[in-house]
Amino acid sequence: MGKATVAVGLQFGDEGKGKIIDCLSEEYDYVARFYGGANAGHTVSFDGKTFKLNLIPSGIFNPKAYNFLCSGMVIDPEKFTDEIIDLQKKNISIERLRISARAHIIMPWHKIIDAAKDAALGKQAIGTTGRGIGPCYADKASRIGIRVGELLDVKRLTEHIEWCYKLKEKEISLFENAKLPPLAQIIDDFKKHACNLSSFIADTEEKLRRALKNDNKKILLEGAQGAMIDIDNGTYPFVTSSSATSAGACVGAGLPPTAIDEIYGIAKAYITRVGNGPFVTELNDEIGETLRKNGNEFGTTTGRPRRCGWFDVPLARYTAELNGVTGIILTKLDVLTGISPIKVATAYRRERMILPVLSPMHPLEECRPFYEEFEGWKEPIANVDSWDKLPPQAQRYVEELEKLIGFPIIAVATGPDRKAIIERR
Ligand code: IMP
């Protein structure tokens, strides 16, 4: 029996999962994304080249691995086509790329409703990526969604688009300045999408189960977003509309929980958030600016500047426990170079209480950080690949975080390149 490993984000997303998945994927036969869509942005760098992906798994750079977009995902066919064209231009093989017939399709109305709704929310806006994610998952839950498998039967697909269009015209008429493109144009576009996508469509869930059961293969389940924007366990309503946890990996990839052996939690050595919502350790000062600049903290998907802050231990402990991580991979340690002291929130304060844990009983909006300070380092550590070459202050920072979180930090990344990683076990 083969085994599956899950890699998930432990913060608000953008933890550097793309690079880690790319590094890990060498050891795996299958890399599968299980939730989310083109709201995710993964950056992978090697041999002096940088690739930015939104939909396609970061394992695509391993030519021997199958890369699957599984049933829990929401697929924007236009975005998918753009990504495969770009990869082909750069000589990256897409031969082993497949999309689940069960995945849902992002329709033009989803993007229109996403933008119109967030604008109408005003002060309560979530600050979505505008990629149609929420409205697509809402249609899935309402059981009116259009699935990827329908692209294989254009007649049935056309009928489905026609009756959905009528429904969506009514919904969109509720918003000012929002308008659907003509039905005939959507149907035409979808005929093209059907041609472009049909050869990629498969029962990926069945293939993954067979790969484990009969072929003793290894599967890497690639999380998108981060546990703090998980629909059930994150900072609701400032969350995405799908599951971003290890438990969600099984549902979204069609695997039983018994298939999972390792669970890697990926966390940045500080913390960032894009979009609105509470952020206890946010820095609206020069240090926040330095982190943004040195860490190139601008959204891969939308280009928005990311909000930056100090590492938050109660948050990391909560997400490490929630995901049941077997090891943490700490990324972007190099970005902290030159900053001293480095602060870490070890607990929250609310009114007169000290709270060691994150809880919905104490809204994060009302919590303030209780900081411990650590001495920083000046020596550049970008691309350092062995523990012994790290300055003692950097080693201590990692060791103290490990103690505070209570989970092993099994690797530390020191730069965007594939080789900039230090293994600790
Ligand atoms: P949506 O997923 O586009 O609906 O956006 C909902 C919230 O999740 C917004 O605050 C987004 O900025 C955030 N979000 C969604 N995907 C990502 C991601 O991959 N990284 C970081 N934030 C994300």
Short mmCIF file of C-alpha atoms and ligand atoms in Angstrom, two decimals:
data_model
loop_
_atom_site.label_atom_id
_atom_site.label_comp_id
_atom_site.label_asym_id
_atom_site.label_seq_id
_atom_site.Cartn_x
_atom_site.Cartn_y
_atom_site.Cartn_z
CA MET A 1 0.00 0.00 0.00
CA GLY A 2 1.41 3.40 -1.00
CA LYS A 3 1.11 6.46 1.16
CA ALA A 4 0.04 10.06 0.80
CA THR A 5 1.71 13.12 2.30
CA VAL A 6 -0.17 16.37 2.77
CA ALA A 7 1.51 19.80 2.68
CA VAL A 8 -0.63 22.64 4.01
CA GLY A 9 -0.21 26.28 4.97
CA LEU A 10 -0.30 27.10 8.69
CA GLN A 11 -0.99 30.84 8.41
CA PHE A 12 -3.10 32.98 6.05
CA GLY A 13 -1.66 31.55 2.81
CA ASP A 14 1.45 32.59 0.88
CA GLU A 15 3.72 30.61 3.21
CA GLY A 16 5.97 29.59 0.31
CA LYS A 17 4.22 26.29 -0.35
CA GLY A 18 5.03 26.37 -4.08
CA LYS A 19 8.76 26.17 -3.50
CA ILE A 20 8.38 23.41 -0.89
CA ILE A 21 6.05 21.31 -3.07
CA ASP A 22 8.51 21.70 -5.94
CA CYS A 23 11.38 20.50 -3.67
CA LEU A 24 9.37 17.59 -2.29
CA SER A 25 7.81 16.53 -5.59
CA GLU A 26 11.01 14.76 -6.70
CA GLU A 27 10.19 11.97 -4.26
CA TYR A 28 6.56 11.58 -5.37
CA ASP A 29 4.77 9.85 -8.25
CA TYR A 30 1.67 12.04 -8.02
CA VAL A 31 1.14 15.65 -6.93
CA ALA A 32 -2.52 16.56 -6.42
CA ARG A 33 -4.22 19.83 -5.54
CA PHE A 34 -7.42 19.25 -3.61
CA TYR A 35 -9.22 22.60 -3.05
CA GLY A 36 -9.27 26.19 -4.20
CA GLY A 37 -8.66 27.49 -7.69
CA ALA A 38 -6.90 30.37 -9.37
CA ASN A 39 -7.10 32.35 -6.11
CA ALA A 40 -3.86 30.57 -5.13
CA GLY A 41 -0.54 31.79 -6.39
CA HIS A 42 2.52 29.58 -6.28
CA THR A 43 6.00 30.77 -7.20
CA VAL A 44 8.69 28.26 -8.10
CA SER A 45 12.30 29.21 -8.91
CA PHE A 46 15.14 27.05 -10.20
CA ASP A 47 18.08 27.33 -12.63
CA GLY A 48 17.68 31.13 -12.57
CA LYS A 49 14.07 30.91 -13.85
CA THR A 50 10.90 31.83 -11.95
CA PHE A 51 7.48 30.36 -12.67
CA LYS A 52 4.18 31.62 -11.31
CA LEU A 53 1.26 29.20 -11.17
CA ASN A 54 -2.32 29.71 -10.06
CA LEU A 55 -4.09 26.45 -10.86
CA ILE A 56 -1.57 23.84 -11.91
CA PRO A 57 0.19 21.97 -9.08
CA SER A 58 3.75 23.00 -8.28
CA GLY A 59 4.82 19.39 -8.96
CA ILE A 60 4.56 20.05 -12.71
CA PHE A 61 8.31 20.68 -12.87
CA ASN A 62 9.00 17.03 -12.04
CA PRO A 63 8.51 15.40 -15.46
CA LYS A 64 8.07 11.96 -13.89
CA ALA A 65 5.16 12.93 -11.62
CA TYR A 66 1.50 12.98 -12.54
CA ASN A 67 -0.09 16.29 -11.57
CA PHE A 68 -3.79 16.26 -10.78
CA LEU A 69 -6.36 18.99 -10.19
CA CYS A 70 -8.81 17.06 -8.04
CA SER A 71 -12.55 17.07 -7.35
CA GLY A 72 -12.50 19.73 -4.62
CA MET A 73 -11.07 22.34 -6.97
CA VAL A 74 -12.81 25.07 -8.93
CA ILE A 75 -11.33 25.43 -12.41
CA ASP A 76 -11.24 28.56 -14.51
CA PRO A 77 -10.88 27.09 -18.04
CA GLU A 78 -9.41 30.27 -19.49
CA LYS A 79 -6.78 30.49 -16.77
CA PHE A 80 -5.99 26.78 -17.16
CA THR A 81 -5.46 27.20 -20.92
CA ASP A 82 -3.20 30.24 -20.37
CA GLU A 83 -1.11 28.31 -17.84
CA ILE A 84 -0.61 25.27 -20.08
CA ILE A 85 0.33 27.46 -23.05
CA ASP A 86 2.87 29.29 -20.90
CA LEU A 87 4.36 26.04 -19.55
CA GLN A 88 4.62 24.58 -23.05
CA LYS A 89 6.39 27.71 -24.27
CA LYS A 90 8.93 27.18 -21.48
CA ASN A 91 9.38 23.51 -22.42
CA ILE A 92 7.71 22.13 -19.30
CA SER A 93 5.92 18.87 -20.04
CA ILE A 94 2.16 18.79 -19.43
CA GLU A 95 1.79 15.22 -20.60
CA ARG A 96 0.97 13.94 -17.12
CA LEU A 97 -1.45 16.69 -16.18
CA ARG A 98 -5.09 15.73 -15.48
CA ILE A 99 -8.25 17.47 -14.19
CA SER A 100 -10.95 15.69 -12.24
CA ALA A 101 -14.28 15.32 -14.04
CA ARG A 102 -15.84 16.14 -10.65
CA ALA A 103 -14.15 19.53 -10.21
CA HIS A 104 -16.41 22.54 -10.67
CA ILE A 105 -16.03 25.16 -13.39
CA ILE A 106 -15.69 28.88 -12.68
CA MET A 107 -18.23 30.48 -15.00
CA PRO A 108 -18.08 34.12 -16.18
CA TRP A 109 -20.96 34.98 -13.80
CA HIS A 110 -18.96 33.76 -10.80
CA LYS A 111 -16.27 36.39 -11.36
CA ILE A 112 -18.86 39.12 -11.97
CA ILE A 113 -20.79 38.24 -8.79
CA ASP A 114 -17.56 37.94 -6.76
CA ALA A 115 -16.49 41.50 -7.66
CA ALA A 116 -19.98 43.02 -7.40
CA LYS A 117 -20.73 41.40 -4.03
CA ASP A 118 -17.42 42.38 -2.43
CA ALA A 119 -17.89 45.97 -3.67
CA ALA A 120 -21.46 46.02 -2.31
CA LEU A 121 -20.23 44.84 1.09
CA GLY A 122 -18.38 48.14 1.55
CA LYS A 123 -16.68 48.16 4.95
CA GLN A 124 -17.53 44.49 5.42
CA ALA A 125 -15.76 43.50 2.17
CA ILE A 126 -13.65 40.36 2.40
CA GLY A 127 -11.11 41.57 -0.14
CA THR A 128 -11.39 38.45 -2.30
CA THR A 129 -9.04 37.70 -5.15
CA GLY A 130 -11.92 38.35 -7.55
CA ARG A 131 -11.43 34.96 -9.18
CA GLY A 132 -15.04 33.84 -8.68
CA ILE A 133 -14.17 31.34 -5.94
CA GLY A 134 -16.95 32.06 -3.42
CA PRO A 135 -19.81 32.20 -5.96
CA CYS A 136 -18.60 28.98 -7.62
CA TYR A 137 -18.48 27.06 -4.31
CA ALA A 138 -21.89 28.57 -3.42
CA ASP A 139 -23.35 27.11 -6.64
CA LYS A 140 -21.69 23.79 -5.86
CA ALA A 141 -23.37 23.74 -2.44
CA SER A 142 -26.69 24.82 -4.03
CA ARG A 143 -26.30 21.92 -6.48
CA ILE A 144 -26.51 24.01 -9.63
CA GLY A 145 -22.78 24.06 -10.43
CA ILE A 146 -21.29 23.01 -13.76
CA ARG A 147 -18.62 20.32 -13.52
CA VAL A 148 -15.54 19.72 -15.63
CA GLY A 149 -16.85 16.33 -16.87
CA GLU A 150 -19.69 18.15 -18.63
CA LEU A 151 -17.17 19.57 -21.10
CA LEU A 152 -17.14 16.09 -22.65
CA ASP A 153 -20.78 16.41 -23.74
CA VAL A 154 -21.27 19.79 -25.42
CA LYS A 155 -25.03 19.35 -25.90
CA ARG A 156 -25.62 18.71 -22.22
CA LEU A 157 -23.19 21.46 -21.26
CA THR A 158 -25.03 23.97 -23.49
CA GLU A 159 -28.37 23.12 -21.89
CA HIS A 160 -26.88 23.51 -18.42
CA ILE A 161 -25.31 26.87 -19.32
CA GLU A 162 -28.65 28.05 -20.78
CA TRP A 163 -30.73 27.41 -17.68
CA CYS A 164 -28.04 28.65 -15.30
CA TYR A 165 -27.71 31.83 -17.37
CA LYS A 166 -31.40 32.65 -16.78
CA LEU A 167 -30.95 32.20 -13.05
CA LYS A 168 -27.75 34.25 -12.94
CA GLU A 169 -29.23 37.10 -15.00
CA LYS A 170 -31.74 37.57 -12.17
CA GLU A 171 -29.06 37.37 -9.49
CA ILE A 172 -26.76 39.83 -11.29
CA SER A 173 -29.60 42.31 -11.83
CA LEU A 174 -29.48 42.90 -8.04
CA PHE A 175 -26.09 44.59 -8.41
CA GLU A 176 -25.53 48.00 -9.95
CA ASN A 177 -23.24 48.14 -12.99
CA ALA A 178 -22.89 44.36 -13.22
CA LYS A 179 -23.79 42.73 -16.50
CA LEU A 180 -23.44 39.30 -18.03
CA PRO A 181 -21.87 38.85 -21.48
CA PRO A 182 -24.35 37.55 -24.09
CA LEU A 183 -25.34 33.89 -23.73
CA ALA A 184 -24.21 33.06 -27.29
CA GLN A 185 -20.72 34.35 -26.51
CA ILE A 186 -20.47 32.24 -23.35
CA ILE A 187 -21.60 29.11 -25.22
CA ASP A 188 -19.09 29.79 -27.99
CA ASP A 189 -16.28 30.27 -25.49
CA PHE A 190 -17.22 27.04 -23.76
CA LYS A 191 -17.12 25.09 -27.02
CA LYS A 192 -13.50 26.24 -27.30
CA HIS A 193 -12.81 25.37 -23.66
CA ALA A 194 -14.26 21.90 -24.27
CA CYS A 195 -11.75 21.38 -27.12
CA ASN A 196 -8.83 22.71 -25.08
CA LEU A 197 -9.56 20.79 -21.89
CA SER A 198 -11.13 17.47 -22.92
CA SER A 199 -7.86 15.53 -23.24
CA PHE A 200 -6.97 16.44 -19.62
CA ILE A 201 -10.23 15.23 -18.04
CA ALA A 202 -10.04 12.04 -15.98
CA ASP A 203 -11.35 10.26 -12.88
CA THR A 204 -8.36 11.49 -10.89
CA GLU A 205 -9.80 10.28 -7.58
CA GLU A 206 -10.01 6.68 -8.82
CA LYS A 207 -6.50 6.95 -10.30
CA LEU A 208 -5.11 8.11 -6.95
CA ARG A 209 -6.80 5.30 -5.04
CA ARG A 210 -5.49 2.70 -7.53
CA ALA A 211 -2.02 4.21 -7.38
CA LEU A 212 -2.00 3.70 -3.61
CA LYS A 213 -3.71 0.33 -3.44
CA ASN A 214 -2.32 -1.54 -6.41
CA ASP A 215 0.85 0.22 -7.37
CA ASN A 216 2.36 1.22 -4.04
CA LYS A 217 2.90 4.77 -5.28
CA LYS A 218 3.59 7.97 -3.34
CA ILE A 219 1.18 10.90 -3.50
CA LEU A 220 1.81 14.47 -2.43
CA LEU A 221 -1.37 16.42 -1.67
CA GLU A 222 -0.70 20.10 -2.27
CA GLY A 223 -2.65 22.50 -0.10
CA ALA A 224 -3.55 25.96 -1.29
CA GLN A 225 -4.25 28.98 0.93
CA GLY A 226 -3.65 28.53 4.69
CA ALA A 227 -5.55 27.07 7.64
CA MET A 228 -6.44 30.52 8.98
CA ILE A 229 -8.53 31.18 5.86
CA ASP A 230 -10.17 27.73 5.94
CA ILE A 231 -13.95 28.07 5.59
CA ASP A 232 -14.69 26.15 8.81
CA ASN A 233 -11.70 26.78 11.03
CA GLY A 234 -10.35 30.13 9.90
CA THR A 235 -11.18 33.76 10.71
CA TYR A 236 -14.73 33.55 9.28
CA PRO A 237 -16.07 35.47 7.38
CA PHE A 238 -12.61 36.64 6.25
CA VAL A 239 -11.81 33.27 4.75
CA THR A 240 -11.85 31.54 1.41
CA SER A 241 -14.77 29.27 0.50
CA SER A 242 -13.06 25.90 0.73
CA SER A 243 -11.10 23.71 3.07
CA ALA A 244 -7.42 24.48 3.50
CA THR A 245 -6.58 21.80 6.07
CA SER A 246 -5.11 18.29 5.97
CA ALA A 247 -8.54 16.78 6.68
CA GLY A 248 -9.89 18.60 3.63
CA ALA A 249 -7.18 16.95 1.52
CA CYS A 250 -8.94 13.58 1.75
CA VAL A 251 -12.35 14.96 0.81
CA GLY A 252 -11.02 17.10 -2.04
CA ALA A 253 -8.83 14.38 -3.54
CA GLY A 254 -11.19 11.44 -3.01
CA LEU A 255 -8.89 9.55 -0.65
CA PRO A 256 -9.61 7.86 2.69
CA PRO A 257 -8.00 9.39 5.80
CA THR A 258 -6.06 6.13 6.28
CA ALA A 259 -4.08 6.98 3.14
CA ILE A 260 -2.27 9.83 4.87
CA ASP A 261 1.00 9.25 6.69
CA GLU A 262 2.97 12.51 6.84
CA ILE A 263 1.46 15.98 7.25
CA TYR A 264 3.81 18.89 6.63
CA GLY A 265 2.73 22.30 7.88
CA ILE A 266 4.37 25.22 6.11
CA ALA A 267 4.81 28.50 7.99
CA LYS A 268 6.75 31.66 7.23
CA ALA A 269 9.32 32.89 9.79
CA TYR A 270 7.04 35.95 10.14
CA ILE A 271 3.46 36.24 8.93
CA THR A 272 1.51 37.89 6.13
CA ARG A 273 -2.11 38.28 5.11
CA VAL A 274 -3.79 39.57 1.94
CA GLY A 275 -7.33 40.79 2.04
CA ASN A 276 -9.24 41.93 5.10
CA GLY A 277 -9.70 40.32 8.49
CA PRO A 278 -8.07 40.26 11.92
CA PHE A 279 -4.29 40.11 12.21
CA VAL A 280 -3.02 40.33 15.80
CA THR A 281 0.69 40.85 15.07
CA GLU A 282 0.30 43.19 12.08
CA LEU A 283 3.04 45.82 11.72
CA ASN A 284 1.95 49.13 10.23
CA ASP A 285 5.40 50.61 10.57
CA GLU A 286 8.88 50.59 9.05
CA ILE A 287 9.55 47.00 10.07
CA GLY A 288 6.37 45.90 8.28
CA GLU A 289 7.59 47.81 5.24
CA THR A 290 11.03 46.13 5.46
CA LEU A 291 9.45 42.68 5.62
CA ARG A 292 7.26 43.51 2.62
CA LYS A 293 10.21 44.79 0.61
CA ASN A 294 12.76 42.14 1.57
CA GLY A 295 10.26 39.30 1.35
CA ASN A 296 8.73 40.61 -1.89
CA GLU A 297 5.38 40.37 -0.18
CA PHE A 298 3.06 41.20 -3.04
CA GLY A 299 0.28 38.81 -4.07
CA THR A 300 1.21 36.37 -6.87
CA THR A 301 -2.42 36.38 -7.99
CA THR A 302 -3.51 40.00 -7.62
CA GLY A 303 -0.26 41.91 -7.03
CA ARG A 304 -1.76 43.42 -3.85
CA PRO A 305 0.76 44.36 -1.13
CA ARG A 306 0.55 41.79 1.65
CA ARG A 307 0.02 42.89 5.24
CA CYS A 308 3.08 41.85 7.29
CA GLY A 309 3.63 41.08 10.97
CA TRP A 310 5.63 39.16 13.58
CA PHE A 311 5.37 35.40 13.97
CA ASP A 312 2.26 34.43 15.94
CA VAL A 313 2.76 31.36 18.14
CA PRO A 314 -0.84 30.82 19.40
CA LEU A 315 -1.96 30.92 15.76
CA ALA A 316 0.74 28.47 14.60
CA ARG A 317 0.06 26.11 17.51
CA TYR A 318 -3.65 26.16 16.70
CA THR A 319 -3.12 25.39 13.01
CA ALA A 320 -0.41 22.78 13.71
CA GLU A 321 -2.82 20.97 16.05
CA LEU A 322 -5.76 21.39 13.70
CA ASN A 323 -3.80 19.85 10.84
CA GLY A 324 -2.08 17.22 12.99
CA VAL A 325 1.26 18.12 11.49
CA THR A 326 4.11 15.63 11.71
CA GLY A 327 6.61 18.37 10.91
CA ILE A 328 6.79 22.11 10.26
CA ILE A 329 8.75 23.62 7.38
CA LEU A 330 9.72 27.19 8.22
CA THR A 331 10.19 29.40 5.16
CA LYS A 332 11.77 32.78 4.37
CA LEU A 333 14.05 32.89 7.42
CA ASP A 334 16.48 34.99 5.34
CA VAL A 335 13.94 37.85 5.19
CA LEU A 336 14.48 38.53 8.92
CA THR A 337 18.20 39.26 8.39
CA GLY A 338 19.13 42.72 9.68
CA ILE A 339 16.08 43.06 11.94
CA SER A 340 16.81 43.14 15.69
CA PRO A 341 15.18 42.50 18.04
CA ILE A 342 12.81 40.04 16.39
CA LYS A 343 9.51 39.83 18.20
CA VAL A 344 7.27 36.78 18.52
CA ALA A 345 3.73 36.78 19.93
CA THR A 346 3.64 34.04 22.56
CA ALA A 347 0.16 34.80 23.89
CA TYR A 348 -2.69 37.26 23.41
CA ARG A 349 -4.08 39.85 25.82
CA ARG A 350 -7.77 40.66 25.89
CA GLU A 351 -8.95 43.14 28.47
CA ARG A 352 -7.27 41.81 31.63
CA MET A 353 -6.85 38.27 30.43
CA ILE A 354 -3.74 36.59 29.05
CA LEU A 355 -4.79 34.01 26.47
CA PRO A 356 -2.26 31.35 25.48
CA VAL A 357 -4.58 29.90 22.83
CA LEU A 358 -6.58 31.17 19.92
CA SER A 359 -10.31 30.69 20.39
CA PRO A 360 -13.54 31.94 18.78
CA MET A 361 -14.64 32.80 22.34
CA HIS A 362 -12.12 35.64 22.14
CA PRO A 363 -12.47 37.37 18.76
CA LEU A 364 -9.04 38.01 17.27
CA GLU A 365 -10.10 41.60 16.49
CA GLU A 366 -10.06 42.24 20.25
CA CYS A 367 -6.81 40.44 21.05
CA ARG A 368 -3.49 42.22 21.42
CA PRO A 369 -0.11 40.47 21.16
CA PHE A 370 2.05 39.60 24.14
CA TYR A 371 5.58 39.61 22.74
CA GLU A 372 8.88 37.91 23.53
CA GLU A 373 11.99 39.34 21.91
CA PHE A 374 14.90 37.58 20.26
CA GLU A 375 18.24 38.93 19.17
CA GLY A 376 18.53 39.18 15.40
CA TRP A 377 21.53 38.62 13.09
CA LYS A 378 23.30 40.73 10.49
CA GLU A 379 25.10 38.11 8.38
CA PRO A 380 23.30 37.35 5.10
CA ILE A 381 21.82 33.85 5.17
CA ALA A 382 20.16 33.80 1.75
CA ASN A 383 20.67 30.39 0.14
CA VAL A 384 22.46 28.91 3.18
CA ASP A 385 21.89 25.16 2.94
CA SER A 386 23.32 23.77 6.17
CA TRP A 387 22.32 24.31 9.79
CA ASP A 388 25.92 24.87 10.94
CA LYS A 389 26.31 27.83 8.58
CA LEU A 390 23.40 29.72 10.19
CA PRO A 391 24.41 32.42 12.71
CA PRO A 392 23.74 31.31 16.32
CA GLN A 393 20.93 33.91 16.66
CA ALA A 394 19.12 32.44 13.66
CA GLN A 395 19.54 28.91 15.05
CA ARG A 396 18.18 30.07 18.41
CA TYR A 397 15.18 31.75 16.76
CA VAL A 398 14.23 28.49 15.02
CA GLU A 399 14.85 26.38 18.14
CA GLU A 400 12.78 28.71 20.33
CA LEU A 401 9.91 28.76 17.83
CA GLU A 402 9.95 24.98 17.78
CA LYS A 403 9.69 24.86 21.60
CA LEU A 404 6.97 27.49 21.72
CA ILE A 405 4.82 25.87 19.02
CA GLY A 406 5.42 22.37 20.39
CA PHE A 407 5.92 20.71 17.00
CA PRO A 408 9.21 19.81 15.28
CA ILE A 409 10.59 22.19 12.68
CA ILE A 410 11.99 19.67 10.21
CA ALA A 411 13.31 22.07 7.57
CA VAL A 412 14.11 25.76 7.12
CA ALA A 413 14.05 27.61 3.79
CA THR A 414 16.51 30.44 3.24
CA GLY A 415 15.56 31.77 -0.20
CA PRO A 416 13.32 31.19 -3.20
CA ASP A 417 15.65 28.78 -5.00
CA ARG A 418 15.05 25.02 -4.84
CA LYS A 419 18.44 24.50 -3.20
CA ALA A 420 17.94 27.09 -0.46
CA ILE A 421 16.70 24.64 2.16
CA ILE A 422 18.14 23.18 5.36
CA GLU A 423 16.87 19.79 6.51
CA ARG A 424 16.82 19.24 10.26
CA ARG A 425 15.96 15.54 10.57
P1 IMP B 1 -11.22 34.25 -2.31
O1 IMP B 1 -10.61 32.92 -2.05
O2 IMP B 1 -10.79 34.86 -3.61
O3 IMP B 1 -12.71 34.24 -2.14
O4 IMP B 1 -10.68 35.28 -1.19
C1 IMP B 1 -11.07 35.20 0.17
C2 IMP B 1 -9.92 35.65 1.07
O5 IMP B 1 -8.88 34.67 1.03
C3 IMP B 1 -9.27 36.95 0.66
O6 IMP B 1 -8.84 37.62 1.82
C4 IMP B 1 -8.07 36.53 -0.16
O7 IMP B 1 -7.05 37.49 -0.18
C5 IMP B 1 -7.66 35.28 0.60
N1 IMP B 1 -6.95 34.29 -0.24
C6 IMP B 1 -7.50 33.44 -1.13
N2 IMP B 1 -6.55 32.67 -1.69
C7 IMP B 1 -5.40 33.04 -1.13
C8 IMP B 1 -4.04 32.56 -1.27
O8 IMP B 1 -3.73 31.65 -2.03
N3 IMP B 1 -3.11 33.19 -0.50
C9 IMP B 1 -3.44 34.17 0.37
N4 IMP B 1 -4.68 34.64 0.55
C10 IMP B 1 -5.65 34.07 -0.20
#
